[in-house]
Amino acid sequence: MRPIRTFNVVPSLPPRLEGLRTLAYNLQWDWDVDTIDLFRRLDPDLWESSRYNPVLMLGTISQQRLQEIAEDDGFLAQTDRAVQRMEDYLRERTWYSKNRPQPIDHECYAYFSMEFGLTSCMPVYSGGLGVLAGDHLKSASDLGLPLVGVGLLYQEGYFAQYLNADGWQQERYPINDFYKMPLHLERDDTGSEIRIAVEYPGRTVYARIWRVQVGTVPLYLLDTNIEPNNQYDQDICDRLYGGDIDMRIHQEIMLGIGGVRMLDALGLKPTVYHMNEGHSAFLALERIRMLMDRAGLTYQEALQVASASQMFTTHTPVPAGIDLFGPDKILYYLGHYAQRFGLSDDEFLALGRENTGDLSTPFSMAVLAIKTATFVNGVSKLHGEVSRNMFGGLWENLPLDEVPITSITNGVHARSCVAKSTQELYDRYLGPKWSQAGTQDPLWDKVEAIPDQELWRNHELCRSQMVMYVRDRLQRSLRDRGAAVHEVNEAQEVLDPSVLTIGFARRFATYKRATLFLHDIERIRKILSGGPNGRRVQFVIAGKAHPKDIPGKELIRKIIHFTRDEGLNGSIVFVPNYDIHTSRAMVAGCDVWLNNPRRPREASGTSGMKAAMNGLPNLSVLDGWWDEADYVSTGWSIGAGEDYEDPDYQDDVEANALYELIEQEVIPLFYNRDENGVPRGWVAKMKAAIRLNTPLFNTARMVKDYARRAYFPTSDRLSKLSAQSYAPAKTLAQWLAHLQNNWYNIHIEEIHIAANSELQVNQPFSVTALIALHELTHDDVQVELYQGEVKVDGEMHSGTAIPMTYCGTDDAGRSRYSVEVNYTSSGLQGLSLRILPRHQYLNSPLDPKLMLWATEDVTIKVGPQVPNSPPPVGQVTTV
């Protein structure tokens, strides 16, 4: 029976406890360990059963208990301190105001992501991408950045995992009750829900807006599970990454297009639109349309303004990870944008194609994002290189090292992942600012002052707590699936709190090789048993496979079967339903963090960063963030960064390397103790992990990098192009049209190289070029000499571009350019000449994706300087 009226009934709190409601609805409590203690003190069992959800807890706790604590002076004093601490936090976020030179009026950065992993009671994330997005918001709050998050609110979120008796992953989808979560439903001045509308073929879909307050940062989430939407449209926000390709494009239209309309409905006017992965890239289409409709701009003018204020972060190291849609689907769902823009179907589809001439290729969301962004980055230095290789084809004939895709290495939010007792230890010896301190801060020198014994005893406490947590989680999981009593009882004895514990927790994709440690059964059995000296090892493993990833599920099943068949249930434990809470227990309580993906397929990885912040050494393949860490001082590297063509051979080599490291280095270092039972060598590696990795692989550093390198300049660029009713943008669009029409008429006619075939190192010589620009002028181009080493294949794969000086025109009207250069190293060196666009309003000469290189038909003159003459593609042998 459907109700004729609904009410949102909120908890009834005694007036003296209203501070609890204030605390519950701001997720700042998630990284304030004292506030978490406050909620746990309220009712420990209810805190656990509510999935650490203070809003649900306040709504279900008995009135009798509320009255009891309303008269408890100690609890009230703790509540007052927590409220005051939160108020101080919200008021004292000053990094942005101190570091932003001349901020734009009402500056705002909109961060779009398909998922946000903030806390266990908000299960609207699947893994690392979402947790990274959540940590990004937390650090933006810590720094006081004017940032807002944009996403979707999923009724069922991502699945909860359980294993059947055979060890096969099963999925269930608990329903999220939004009214019992730390969410605010956004309403207008009349009290009505604020709703937005998005056009889909043949109908309009409506969505309401929920807000999650993350410290000072609001996260706005769209919800389509409302009337008058039909059932299919209500399910757009049903499951994260659920459904077929049509449901995926529905979700991404709602995120990108609906997200832009939501910000508009809320009265927000972002100066930066940050696309975290390509899922939200349709936002570019909506922004162009709005600029055309509201500012009267042409398509090309609106494109310049939209692109100037958009940025894109890719997390994908392989082409298979990119969202692709068939041309028919794009035109079916979004063809009305092509009509509004005045573009043909192929011109519109070219926005998402690398090879615009291949009309059969699908539409890539990553390509759309790159083509409409002013700043593009990968999430580690190695991933930046991988991304330049993946997308370098968008800049034809541009050397890969110049492809304008940079990198900002990921980080993690320190206060969210470091164990409570460890935070207190750091606060005591390093001071309370350690979680925000940079790599050059002298406070990191104080890590050495932490007594070895105190650091080690604290870690032993964390390991014991993790073991108790795993046992409890395992028992509850077994009871839920109706396991035999003896299985439940045996789960109470798994793991030994005194044994070397290796942790592995991540998404169960096959490239992450979760079963690599089982490559040699006899050898791993000996390692686990400890051999004659009894130095045992145990593994704690967790992670989910995508519901449709059968090979990933097979990996989980293989681990379960191995432990049963070998009688190792107590030494290898798979913890079901991996989530943020389990992650926090594991990265604090394990001794070593294992990661062995196939290089270079780990874009960044962040779980190892969390482990390092807790003092855990990493044992990892040199991929993602670990490739740029001090892996000698803070852990061990599996291999030396080799790439393999044969995956089976790679598994053989790297599994053997893993066993060697465990046997020869990890085990001895862990078990060699002094008279006080402290492994001094191990503790030294723990301290190095804390000192070197915490300040570097921290979202405090990461978000500062985004602010300085992307948010500030992108915001300024939008302001520049928008001035005087978009006059600069109009000028730029007109110039680009003129450039496109005349670019291919440019002809490099002569290049004169004033040098013989042999040179000495550092011997200067001049190069002069005569170029026919025709309808373009020297103000429209920049001419560069490109010099570099010639490899065995006869190519210069990288080099240095040196600007040439414009020296006027000759009698034939050809523009003359000249430069003096030299070579600083010997060997076979080469040079060429190239021309790029130039304009005062261009963000980069590479933005138009036009580049003209000297070709073999150019006249090259070599020898003493000839007046008014010059030369291109040549090779110079130096000695």
mmCIF file of C-alpha atoms in Angstrom, residues 300-459:
data_model
loop_
_atom_site.group_PDB
_atom_site.id
_atom_site.type_symbol
_atom_site.label_atom_id
_atom_site.label_comp_id
_atom_site.label_asym_id
_atom_site.label_seq_id
_atom_site.Cartn_x
_atom_site.Cartn_y
_atom_site.Cartn_z
ATOM 1 C CA GLN A 300 33.775 27.802 -31.781
ATOM 2 C CA GLU A 301 33.740 30.690 -29.304
ATOM 3 C CA ALA A 302 31.893 28.635 -26.698
ATOM 4 C CA LEU A 303 34.294 25.742 -27.249
ATOM 5 C CA GLN A 304 37.245 27.995 -26.418
ATOM 6 C CA VAL A 305 35.639 29.255 -23.211
ATOM 7 C CA ALA A 306 34.552 25.791 -22.059
ATOM 8 C CA SER A 307 37.919 24.195 -22.830
ATOM 9 C CA ALA A 308 39.778 27.015 -21.076
ATOM 10 C CA SER A 309 38.134 26.125 -17.773
ATOM 11 C CA GLN A 310 38.172 22.317 -17.954
ATOM 12 C CA MET A 311 40.799 19.819 -16.841
ATOM 13 C CA PHE A 312 41.039 16.058 -17.013
ATOM 14 C CA THR A 313 42.712 13.467 -14.792
ATOM 15 C CA THR A 314 43.093 10.029 -16.338
ATOM 16 C CA HIS A 315 43.520 6.969 -14.118
ATOM 17 C CA THR A 316 43.580 4.424 -16.941
ATOM 18 C CA PRO A 317 46.858 2.701 -17.927
ATOM 19 C CA VAL A 318 45.352 0.516 -20.703
ATOM 20 C CA PRO A 319 43.033 1.322 -23.635
ATOM 21 C CA ALA A 320 40.583 -1.359 -22.470
ATOM 22 C CA GLY A 321 39.818 0.717 -19.391
ATOM 23 C CA ILE A 322 38.399 3.649 -21.362
ATOM 24 C CA ASP A 323 34.653 4.102 -21.827
ATOM 25 C CA LEU A 324 33.801 3.724 -25.514
ATOM 26 C CA PHE A 325 30.393 4.181 -27.126
ATOM 27 C CA GLY A 326 29.330 3.276 -30.642
ATOM 28 C CA PRO A 327 28.678 6.198 -33.024
ATOM 29 C CA ASP A 328 25.021 5.194 -33.300
ATOM 30 C CA LYS A 329 24.509 5.445 -29.552
ATOM 31 C CA ILE A 330 26.213 8.824 -29.324
ATOM 32 C CA LEU A 331 24.061 10.235 -32.097
ATOM 33 C CA TYR A 332 20.902 8.644 -30.668
ATOM 34 C CA TYR A 333 21.393 10.025 -27.168
ATOM 35 C CA LEU A 334 23.285 13.236 -27.904
ATOM 36 C CA GLY A 335 22.684 14.081 -31.542
ATOM 37 C CA HIS A 336 20.617 17.124 -30.573
ATOM 38 C CA TYR A 337 23.856 18.750 -29.401
ATOM 39 C CA ALA A 338 25.329 18.313 -32.883
ATOM 40 C CA GLN A 339 22.284 20.069 -34.335
ATOM 41 C CA ARG A 340 22.541 22.899 -31.822
ATOM 42 C CA PHE A 341 26.259 23.307 -32.538
ATOM 43 C CA GLY A 342 25.701 23.323 -36.302
ATOM 44 C CA LEU A 343 27.970 20.306 -36.785
ATOM 45 C CA SER A 344 27.576 17.362 -39.109
ATOM 46 C CA ASP A 345 27.393 13.924 -37.502
ATOM 47 C CA ASP A 346 31.019 13.180 -38.352
ATOM 48 C CA GLU A 347 32.200 16.566 -37.093
ATOM 49 C CA PHE A 348 30.379 15.951 -33.822
ATOM 50 C CA LEU A 349 31.725 12.398 -33.455
ATOM 51 C CA ALA A 350 35.243 13.710 -34.144
ATOM 52 C CA LEU A 351 35.164 15.257 -30.665
ATOM 53 C CA GLY A 352 35.578 11.735 -29.268
ATOM 54 C CA ARG A 353 37.821 10.190 -31.889
ATOM 55 C CA GLU A 354 41.583 10.135 -32.079
ATOM 56 C CA ASN A 355 41.599 9.334 -35.784
ATOM 57 C CA THR A 356 38.876 11.625 -37.063
ATOM 58 C CA GLY A 357 39.154 10.184 -40.530
ATOM 59 C CA ASP A 358 38.167 6.668 -39.416
ATOM 60 C CA LEU A 359 34.375 6.860 -39.317
ATOM 61 C CA SER A 360 34.019 3.355 -37.875
ATOM 62 C CA THR A 361 35.882 3.998 -34.624
ATOM 63 C CA PRO A 362 33.891 4.339 -31.402
ATOM 64 C CA PHE A 363 33.482 7.518 -29.406
ATOM 65 C CA SER A 364 36.008 7.737 -26.547
ATOM 66 C CA MET A 365 35.123 9.588 -23.370
ATOM 67 C CA ALA A 366 38.822 10.055 -22.608
ATOM 68 C CA VAL A 367 39.440 11.629 -26.018
ATOM 69 C CA LEU A 368 36.453 13.951 -25.545
ATOM 70 C CA ALA A 369 37.860 14.966 -22.162
ATOM 71 C CA ILE A 370 41.351 15.591 -23.547
ATOM 72 C CA LYS A 371 40.102 17.572 -26.540
ATOM 73 C CA THR A 372 38.069 19.875 -24.295
ATOM 74 C CA ALA A 373 40.580 20.348 -21.474
ATOM 75 C CA THR A 374 43.290 22.916 -20.881
ATOM 76 C CA PHE A 375 45.182 20.677 -18.420
ATOM 77 C CA VAL A 376 45.561 16.878 -18.611
ATOM 78 C CA ASN A 377 47.400 14.663 -16.141
ATOM 79 C CA GLY A 378 48.107 11.102 -15.163
ATOM 80 C CA VAL A 379 48.349 10.026 -11.526
ATOM 81 C CA SER A 380 52.022 9.048 -11.195
ATOM 82 C CA LYS A 381 55.181 9.850 -13.110
ATOM 83 C CA LEU A 382 55.203 6.431 -14.774
ATOM 84 C CA HIS A 383 51.505 6.715 -15.559
ATOM 85 C CA GLY A 384 52.176 10.094 -17.161
ATOM 86 C CA GLU A 385 54.595 8.352 -19.544
ATOM 87 C CA VAL A 386 52.064 5.591 -20.225
ATOM 88 C CA SER A 387 49.344 8.176 -20.907
ATOM 89 C CA ARG A 388 51.540 10.089 -23.345
ATOM 90 C CA ASN A 389 52.015 6.839 -25.243
ATOM 91 C CA MET A 390 48.294 6.023 -25.134
ATOM 92 C CA PHE A 391 47.053 9.413 -26.302
ATOM 93 C CA GLY A 392 50.074 10.799 -28.156
ATOM 94 C CA GLY A 393 48.347 10.213 -31.479
ATOM 95 C CA LEU A 394 46.124 13.225 -30.795
ATOM 96 C CA TRP A 395 49.189 15.380 -31.485
ATOM 97 C CA GLU A 396 50.409 14.118 -34.836
ATOM 98 C CA ASN A 397 54.196 14.063 -35.303
ATOM 99 C CA LEU A 398 54.831 15.448 -31.824
ATOM 100 C CA PRO A 399 57.668 13.708 -29.925
ATOM 101 C CA LEU A 400 56.177 11.707 -27.057
ATOM 102 C CA ASP A 401 58.102 13.566 -24.369
ATOM 103 C CA GLU A 402 56.389 16.791 -25.496
ATOM 104 C CA VAL A 403 52.833 15.442 -25.517
ATOM 105 C CA PRO A 404 51.055 17.849 -23.133
ATOM 106 C CA ILE A 405 49.949 15.242 -20.613
ATOM 107 C CA THR A 406 51.708 15.780 -17.315
ATOM 108 C CA SER A 407 51.397 13.924 -14.021
ATOM 109 C CA ILE A 408 50.412 14.684 -10.449
ATOM 110 C CA THR A 409 51.131 11.676 -8.287
ATOM 111 C CA ASN A 410 48.254 10.547 -6.118
ATOM 112 C CA GLY A 411 48.272 10.714 -2.350
ATOM 113 C CA VAL A 412 46.111 9.625 0.564
ATOM 114 C CA HIS A 413 44.502 11.576 3.394
ATOM 115 C CA ALA A 414 46.711 10.977 6.408
ATOM 116 C CA ARG A 415 44.190 11.521 9.203
ATOM 117 C CA SER A 416 41.775 9.111 7.482
ATOM 118 C CA CYS A 417 44.118 6.140 7.199
ATOM 119 C CA VAL A 418 46.564 6.258 10.111
ATOM 120 C CA ALA A 419 45.462 4.276 13.165
ATOM 121 C CA LYS A 420 44.277 6.215 16.209
ATOM 122 C CA SER A 421 47.117 5.087 18.470
ATOM 123 C CA THR A 422 49.655 5.837 15.741
ATOM 124 C CA GLN A 423 48.225 9.317 15.199
ATOM 125 C CA GLU A 424 48.548 9.968 18.908
ATOM 126 C CA LEU A 425 52.162 8.777 18.757
ATOM 127 C CA TYR A 426 52.914 11.163 15.881
ATOM 128 C CA ASP A 427 51.099 14.017 17.605
ATOM 129 C CA ARG A 428 53.208 13.425 20.677
ATOM 130 C CA TYR A 429 56.606 13.355 18.971
ATOM 131 C CA LEU A 430 56.099 15.304 15.733
ATOM 132 C CA GLY A 431 53.414 17.783 16.764
ATOM 133 C CA PRO A 432 49.819 18.063 15.500
ATOM 134 C CA LYS A 433 50.742 19.460 12.067
ATOM 135 C CA TRP A 434 52.451 16.304 10.778
ATOM 136 C CA SER A 435 49.485 15.328 8.592
ATOM 137 C CA GLN A 436 49.858 18.532 6.534
ATOM 138 C CA ALA A 437 53.626 19.032 6.680
ATOM 139 C CA GLY A 438 55.606 19.051 3.443
ATOM 140 C CA THR A 439 58.717 17.107 2.591
ATOM 141 C CA GLN A 440 61.039 19.965 3.607
ATOM 142 C CA ASP A 441 59.457 20.523 7.007
ATOM 143 C CA PRO A 442 62.044 19.931 9.768
ATOM 144 C CA LEU A 443 59.470 18.136 11.897
ATOM 145 C CA TRP A 444 60.189 14.948 9.904
ATOM 146 C CA ASP A 445 63.649 14.870 11.438
ATOM 147 C CA LYS A 446 61.894 14.169 14.736
ATOM 148 C CA VAL A 447 60.790 10.723 13.529
ATOM 149 C CA GLU A 448 64.189 9.436 14.640
ATOM 150 C CA ALA A 449 63.403 10.693 18.147
ATOM 151 C CA ILE A 450 60.458 8.292 18.497
ATOM 152 C CA PRO A 451 61.750 5.524 20.815
ATOM 153 C CA ASP A 452 62.116 2.280 18.864
ATOM 154 C CA GLN A 453 60.441 0.297 21.595
ATOM 155 C CA GLU A 454 57.450 2.621 21.752
ATOM 156 C CA LEU A 455 56.937 2.575 17.986
ATOM 157 C CA TRP A 456 57.244 -1.213 17.914
ATOM 158 C CA ARG A 457 54.865 -1.810 20.848
ATOM 159 C CA ASN A 458 52.336 0.473 19.185
ATOM 160 C CA HIS A 459 52.578 -1.536 15.985
#
